[in-house]
Coordinates of N, CA and C in Angstrom, one line a residue:
M6 N -16.8 -6.9 -12.4 CA -15.4 -6.6 -11.4 C -15.3 -7.4 -10.4
E7 N -14.6 -8.0 -10.0 CA -14.1 -8.6 -8.5 C -14.5 -7.5 -7.3
Q8 N -15.3 -8.0 -6.6 CA -14.6 -7.6 -4.6 C -13.4 -7.9 -4.5
Q9 N -13.2 -6.7 -4.0 CA -12.0 -7.2 -3.1 C -12.1 -8.1 -2.0
T10 N -11.0 -8.5 -1.4 CA -11.9 -9.2 -0.5 C -11.1 -8.3 1.5
D11 N -11.5 -8.4 2.6 CA -10.7 -7.4 3.4 C -9.5 -7.5 3.3
R12 N -8.9 -8.9 3.4 CA -7.4 -8.8 3.4 C -6.6 -8.3 2.3
Q13 N -7.5 -8.1 1.2 CA -7.0 -7.0 -0.1 C -6.9 -6.1 0.2
R14 N -7.7 -5.8 0.8 CA -7.7 -3.9 1.0 C -7.5 -3.8 2.0
W15 N -6.4 -4.0 3.4 CA -5.6 -3.9 4.4 C -4.2 -4.3 3.8
L16 N -4.2 -5.1 3.3 CA -2.6 -5.4 2.5 C -2.3 -4.4 1.6
S17 N -3.4 -3.6 0.5 CA -2.8 -2.7 -0.3 C -3.3 -0.8 0.4
V18 N -3.9 -0.5 1.6 CA -3.5 -0.1 2.4 C -2.1 0.3 2.8
L19 N -1.9 -1.1 3.7 CA -0.5 -1.7 4.3 C 0.3 -0.7 3.2
A20 N 0.5 -1.2 1.8 CA 1.6 -1.4 0.7 C 1.7 0.1 0.4
H21 N 0.7 0.9 0.6 CA 0.7 2.2 -0.2 C 0.9 3.4 1.3
S22 N 0.7 3.0 2.0 CA 0.9 3.8 3.6 C 2.2 4.8 4.0
N23 N 2.3 5.8 4.4 CA 3.6 6.7 4.7 C 4.1 5.9 5.6
A24 N 5.2 5.4 5.9 CA 5.8 5.1 7.0 C 6.1 5.0 8.1
V25 N 6.0 6.8 8.4 CA 5.7 7.8 9.4 C 4.7 7.6 9.9
M26 N 3.7 7.8 9.6 CA 2.0 7.8 9.6 C 2.1 6.3 10.5
L27 N 2.6 5.2 10.2 CA 2.3 3.8 10.1 C 2.9 3.9 11.7
E28 N 4.1 4.3 12.0 CA 4.9 4.1 12.8 C 3.7 4.7 13.9
T29 N 3.6 6.5 13.6 CA 2.7 6.9 14.5 C 1.4 6.5 15.2
H30 N 0.4 5.5 14.8 CA -0.4 5.1 14.7 C 0.0 3.6 15.4
W31 N 1.0 2.7 15.4 CA 1.1 1.7 15.8 C 1.7 2.2 17.2
Q32 N 2.9 3.2 17.2 CA 3.2 3.5 18.7 C 2.3 3.8 19.2
A33 N 1.3 4.5 19.2 CA -0.2 5.3 20.1 C -0.5 4.2 20.1
L34 N -0.8 2.4 19.7 CA -1.5 0.8 20.4 C -0.7 0.4 21.5
N35 N 0.7 1.1 21.3 CA 1.1 0.2 22.9 C 1.4 -1.1 22.9
L36 N 0.9 -1.8 21.3 CA 1.1 -3.8 21.2 C 2.0 -3.7 21.7
Q37 N 2.4 -5.2 21.7 CA 4.0 -6.0 21.9 C 3.7 -7.4 21.5
P38 N 3.1 -8.1 20.6 CA 2.8 -9.0 20.1 C 3.9 -9.4 19.9
A39 N 4.4 -11.2 20.3 CA 5.3 -12.1 20.4 C 5.1 -12.4 18.5
F40 N 6.5 -12.8 18.4 CA 6.4 -12.8 16.6 C 7.6 -13.4 16.5
T41 N 7.6 -13.7 15.3 CA 9.2 -14.2 14.2 C 9.1 -13.5 13.4
L42 N 10.6 -13.7 12.9 CA 10.5 -13.5 11.5 C 10.9 -14.7 10.6
V43 N 10.0 -15.0 9.8 CA 10.4 -16.1 8.7 C 11.2 -15.9 7.9
R44 N 10.7 -14.5 6.9 CA 11.5 -13.7 6.4 C 11.7 -12.6 6.4
P45 N 13.1 -12.2 7.0 CA 13.7 -11.3 7.8 C 13.4 -9.9 6.5
A46 N 13.2 -8.9 6.2 CA 13.3 -7.8 5.2 C 14.4 -7.8 4.2
E47 N 13.4 -8.1 3.0 CA 14.8 -8.5 2.5 C 14.7 -7.1 1.0
I48 N 15.6 -6.8 0.5 CA 15.3 -5.4 -0.7 C 15.5 -5.9 -2.4
G49 N 14.6 -6.2 -3.3 CA 14.8 -6.6 -4.3 C 14.5 -5.9 -5.3
L50 N 14.6 -6.3 -7.0 CA 13.9 -5.7 -7.8 C 13.0 -6.6 -8.4
T51 N 11.9 -5.8 -9.1 CA 10.8 -6.0 -9.8 C 11.3 -5.1 -11.3
R52 N 10.5 -6.2 -12.2 CA 10.8 -5.6 -13.8 C 9.1 -4.9 -13.3
L53 N 9.0 -3.7 -14.2 CA 7.8 -2.9 -14.9 C 7.5 -2.9 -16.0
Q54 N 6.0 -3.4 -16.5 CA 5.7 -3.6 -17.3 C 5.0 -2.7 -17.5
A55 N 4.3 -1.9 -19.2 CA 3.3 -1.7 -19.6 C 2.7 -1.3 -20.6
R56 N 1.5 -1.1 -21.3 CA 1.6 -0.9 -22.2 C 0.8 0.1 -22.6
M57 N 1.3 0.4 -24.3 CA 0.9 1.8 -24.7 C -0.2 2.3 -24.4
G58 N -1.6 3.2 -24.4 CA -2.5 3.4 -24.7 C -3.7 2.3 -23.7
A59 N -2.4 1.8 -22.5 CA -3.3 0.6 -22.2 C -4.1 -0.6 -22.8
T60 N -3.8 -0.9 -23.7 CA -4.0 -1.7 -25.0 C -3.2 -2.1 -26.2
G61 N -1.9 -1.4 -26.3 CA -0.9 -2.2 -27.5 C 0.0 -3.3 -26.5
N62 N 1.2 -3.5 -27.1 CA 2.3 -4.5 -26.9 C 2.8 -4.1 -25.4
R63 N 2.9 -4.8 -25.0 CA 4.0 -4.8 -23.4 C 5.1 -4.2 -23.7
F64 N 6.0 -3.2 -23.2 CA 7.1 -2.9 -23.0 C 7.6 -3.3 -21.6
V65 N 8.8 -3.3 -21.4 CA 9.4 -2.9 -20.0 C 9.6 -1.9 -19.9
M66 N 8.8 -0.9 -18.7 CA 9.2 0.6 -18.5 C 10.0 1.0 -17.7
G67 N 10.9 0.0 -16.9 CA 11.6 -0.2 -16.1 C 12.3 -1.0 -14.8
D68 N 12.7 -0.8 -14.1 CA 13.0 -1.4 -12.8 C 12.5 -0.7 -11.3
A69 N 12.1 -1.4 -10.6 CA 12.1 -0.7 -9.1 C 11.8 -1.4 -8.2
T70 N 12.6 -1.1 -7.0 CA 13.0 -1.7 -5.8 C 11.9 -2.3 -4.8
V71 N 11.7 -3.3 -4.3 CA 10.8 -3.7 -3.9 C 11.7 -4.2 -2.0
T72 N 10.6 -3.9 -1.0 CA 11.1 -4.9 0.0 C 9.7 -5.5 0.5
R73 N 10.4 -7.2 0.8 CA 9.5 -7.8 1.8 C 9.5 -8.5 2.8
A74 N 8.5 -9.1 3.1 CA 8.9 -9.4 4.4 C 8.2 -10.3 5.5
V75 N 8.1 -11.3 5.8 CA 6.9 -12.4 6.4 C 7.4 -12.5 8.0
V76 N 6.4 -12.6 8.8 CA 6.5 -12.7 9.7 C 5.5 -13.7 10.6
Q77 N 5.6 -14.6 11.3 CA 4.9 -15.6 12.1 C 4.4 -15.5 14.1
L78 N 3.2 -15.2 14.0 CA 2.8 -15.2 15.0 C 3.0 -16.6 16.1
Q79 N 2.8 -16.3 17.2 CA 2.6 -17.5 18.0 C 2.0 -18.7 17.8
D80 N 1.1 -18.7 17.0 CA -0.2 -19.3 17.0 C 0.2 -19.8 15.5
G81 N 0.9 -19.7 14.7 CA 1.1 -20.0 13.5 C 0.8 -19.3 12.6
T82 N -0.1 -18.2 12.9 CA -0.3 -17.5 11.7 C 0.2 -16.4 10.8
L83 N 0.7 -16.3 9.8 CA 1.7 -16.0 8.8 C 1.5 -14.4 8.4
G84 N 2.0 -13.4 8.3 CA 1.7 -12.1 7.8 C 2.9 -11.8 7.0
Y85 N 2.3 -11.4 5.6 CA 2.9 -11.2 4.7 C 3.1 -9.6 4.0
S86 N 4.0 -9.0 3.4 CA 3.8 -8.0 3.4 C 5.0 -7.4 1.8
Y87 N 4.4 -6.9 1.2 CA 5.7 -6.5 -0.3 C 5.5 -4.8 -0.4
L88 N 6.6 -4.1 -0.4 CA 6.5 -2.7 -0.2 C 7.2 -2.4 -1.1
L89 N 7.2 -1.1 -2.9 CA 7.8 -0.5 -3.3 C 8.6 0.8 -2.1
G90 N 10.0 0.5 -2.7 CA 11.2 1.1 -1.9 C 11.9 -0.1 -0.9
R91 N 12.8 0.7 0.1 CA 14.0 0.0 0.4 C 13.5 -0.2 2.0
D92 N 12.3 0.4 2.8 CA 12.3 0.4 4.0 C 12.0 -0.5 4.6
K93 N 12.8 -1.8 4.9 CA 12.8 -2.6 5.9 C 11.9 -3.0 7.4
A94 N 12.3 -1.6 8.2 CA 11.3 -2.0 9.1 C 9.8 -1.9 8.9
H95 N 9.3 -0.7 7.6 CA 8.2 -0.3 7.6 C 7.4 -1.8 6.9
A96 N 8.3 -2.3 5.6 CA 8.1 -3.8 5.5 C 7.5 -5.1 6.7
E97 N 8.5 -5.0 7.9 CA 8.4 -5.9 8.6 C 7.1 -5.1 9.3
R98 N 6.8 -4.1 9.7 CA 6.0 -3.8 10.6 C 4.5 -3.9 9.8
C99 N 4.6 -4.2 8.7 CA 3.1 -4.4 7.4 C 3.2 -5.7 8.0
A100 N 4.2 -6.5 7.8 CA 3.7 -8.1 7.8 C 3.6 -8.2 9.2
L101 N 3.5 -7.8 9.8 CA 3.8 -8.3 11.4 C 1.6 -7.6 11.8
L102 N 1.5 -6.4 11.2 CA -0.1 -5.7 11.1 C -1.3 -6.8 9.9
D103 N -0.5 -7.3 9.0 CA -1.2 -8.7 8.1 C -2.1 -9.6 9.1
A104 N -0.2 -9.8 10.0 CA -0.6 -11.3 10.9 C -1.6 -10.5 12.2
L105 N -1.8 -9.6 12.9 CA -2.7 -9.3 13.3 C -4.2 -8.6 13.0
L106 N -4.4 -8.5 11.9 CA -5.1 -8.2 11.5 C -6.3 -9.6 11.0
Q107 N -5.3 -10.6 10.8 CA -6.2 -12.4 10.5 C -7.1 -12.2 11.9
Q108 N -6.4 -12.2 13.2 CA -6.4 -12.5 14.4 C -7.8 -11.9 15.4
P109 N -9.2 -12.1 15.1 CA -10.7 -11.7 15.6 C -10.0 -11.1 16.6
E110 N -9.0 -11.0 17.5 CA -9.3 -10.5 19.0 C -8.6 -9.1 18.5
T111 N -7.5 -8.9 17.7 CA -6.9 -7.7 17.8 C -7.7 -6.9 16.3
R112 N -8.3 -7.7 14.7 CA -8.7 -7.3 14.1 C -9.2 -5.7 14.1
P113 N -10.5 -5.8 15.3 CA -11.2 -4.6 15.0 C -10.2 -3.2 15.7
L114 N -9.6 -3.3 16.9 CA -8.9 -2.3 17.2 C -8.0 -1.8 15.7
L115 N -7.3 -2.9 15.3 CA -6.0 -2.1 14.1 C -7.2 -1.5 12.8
E116 N -8.3 -2.3 12.6 CA -8.9 -1.8 11.6 C -9.7 0.1 12.1
E117 N -9.7 0.3 13.1 CA -10.3 1.4 13.5 C -9.1 2.4 13.8
K118 N -7.8 1.9 14.4 CA -6.6 3.0 14.7 C -5.9 3.1 13.9
I119 N -5.8 2.5 13.1 CA -4.5 2.0 12.0 C -5.5 2.1 10.1
I120 N -6.2 1.0 9.6 CA -6.4 1.0 8.3 C -7.3 1.9 7.9
T121 N -7.9 1.9 8.8 CA -9.2 3.4 8.2 C -8.6 4.3 8.0
P122 N -7.8 5.3 9.2 CA -6.8 6.1 8.7 C -5.8 6.4 7.8
L123 N -5.4 5.6 8.1 CA -4.4 5.3 6.9 C -5.3 5.4 5.6
A124 N -6.2 4.6 5.1 CA -7.2 4.8 3.9 C -7.6 6.3 3.9
A125 N -8.1 6.7 4.4 CA -8.9 7.6 4.6 C -7.7 9.0 3.9
W126 N -6.2 9.1 4.8 CA -5.2 9.4 4.4 C -5.0 9.3 2.6
R127 N -4.6 8.1 2.2 CA -5.0 7.5 1.2 C -5.3 8.5 -0.3
D128 N -6.7 7.6 0.2 CA -8.0 9.0 -0.1 C -8.2 10.3 -0.4
E129 N -7.6 10.7 0.7 CA -7.2 12.3 0.4 C -6.4 12.7 -0.3
Q130 N -5.0 11.8 -1.0 CA -4.6 12.0 -1.7 C -4.3 11.8 -2.8
R131 N -5.1 10.5 -3.4 CA -5.7 10.3 -4.4 C -6.2 11.5 -4.9
Q132 N -7.7 12.5 -3.9 CA -8.0 13.5 -4.9 C -7.2 14.5 -4.8
L133 N -6.6 14.4 -3.8 CA -5.9 16.4 -4.0 C -4.9 16.2 -5.6
R134 N -4.2 14.4 -5.7 CA -3.2 14.8 -7.3 C -4.7 14.6 -8.9
A135 N -6.0 14.4 -8.1 CA -6.5 14.2 -9.2 C -7.3 15.6 -9.6
R136 N -7.3 16.4 -8.5 CA -7.8 18.0 -8.7 C -6.6 18.6 -9.2
E137 N -5.3 18.4 -8.9 CA -4.1 19.1 -9.2 C -3.9 19.1 -10.9
I138 N -4.2 17.7 -11.6 CA -4.3 17.0 -12.8 C -5.1 17.8 -13.6
A139 N -7.0 18.0 -12.6 CA -8.0 18.5 -13.4 C -7.8 19.5 -14.0
S140 N -6.8 20.6 -13.0 CA -6.6 22.0 -13.0 C -5.9 22.5 -14.6
S141 N -4.9 21.2 -14.6 CA -3.9 21.4 -16.2 C -4.4 20.9 -17.3
K142 N -5.2 20.8 -16.8 CA -6.0 19.9 -18.3 C -6.1 20.7 -19.6
V143 N -6.1 20.7 -20.7 CA -6.3 21.2 -21.6 C -7.4 20.8 -22.9
D144 N -8.8 21.7 -22.4 CA -9.4 20.8 -23.6 C -9.0 21.7 -25.1
F145 N -8.8 20.4 -26.1 CA -7.8 21.2 -27.2 C -9.3 21.7 -28.4
F146 N -10.3 21.0 -28.2 CA -11.2 21.2 -28.8 C -11.9 22.8 -28.7
T147 N -11.1 23.5 -27.5 CA -12.1 24.7 -27.1 C -11.1 25.6 -27.5
L148 N -10.1 25.4 -27.8 CA -8.8 26.0 -28.4 C -9.0 27.0 -29.7
V149 N -9.2 28.3 -29.5 CA -9.5 29.2 -30.7 C -8.2 29.3 -31.6
R150 N -8.2 29.0 -33.1 CA -6.8 29.4 -33.6 C -6.8 30.7 -34.4
G151 N -6.2 31.0 -34.5 CA -6.4 32.6 -34.6 C -6.0 32.6 -36.3
D152 N -6.9 34.0 -36.6 CA -7.5 34.2 -37.6 C -6.6 34.5 -38.6
N153 N -6.8 33.9 -40.2 CA -6.4 33.5 -41.3 C -6.4 34.3 -42.3

């Protein structure tokens, strides 16, 4: 299995982040970076494909809304984001953070104050969901049939 790069990791964390939590963490830093919107946030659709049992033939499961944005810092660094949903402000903030995380001077602060807490929250949500699913698991081999 390929190792995820740092950028792939933080893009994943940002894409799965809660918009309100991200905004709260961002506001606490009180940063005012200069940037331009190369591609202002825009909403579109993407087609979701799946495979039955993860190995069968592909089929179209449905469509999902996606919001994307691209920003550019004054030094030319580009930041990108693609998010499920229709939150334009969230997409633009994630693109800005992607650009700032590529900067050696701002990366450590953003990793500590934004990426690490959001990643921890995401892991906690995954664990809660896994426990919820495990609690409803039925082991059909241990079920007893009635006496006949």
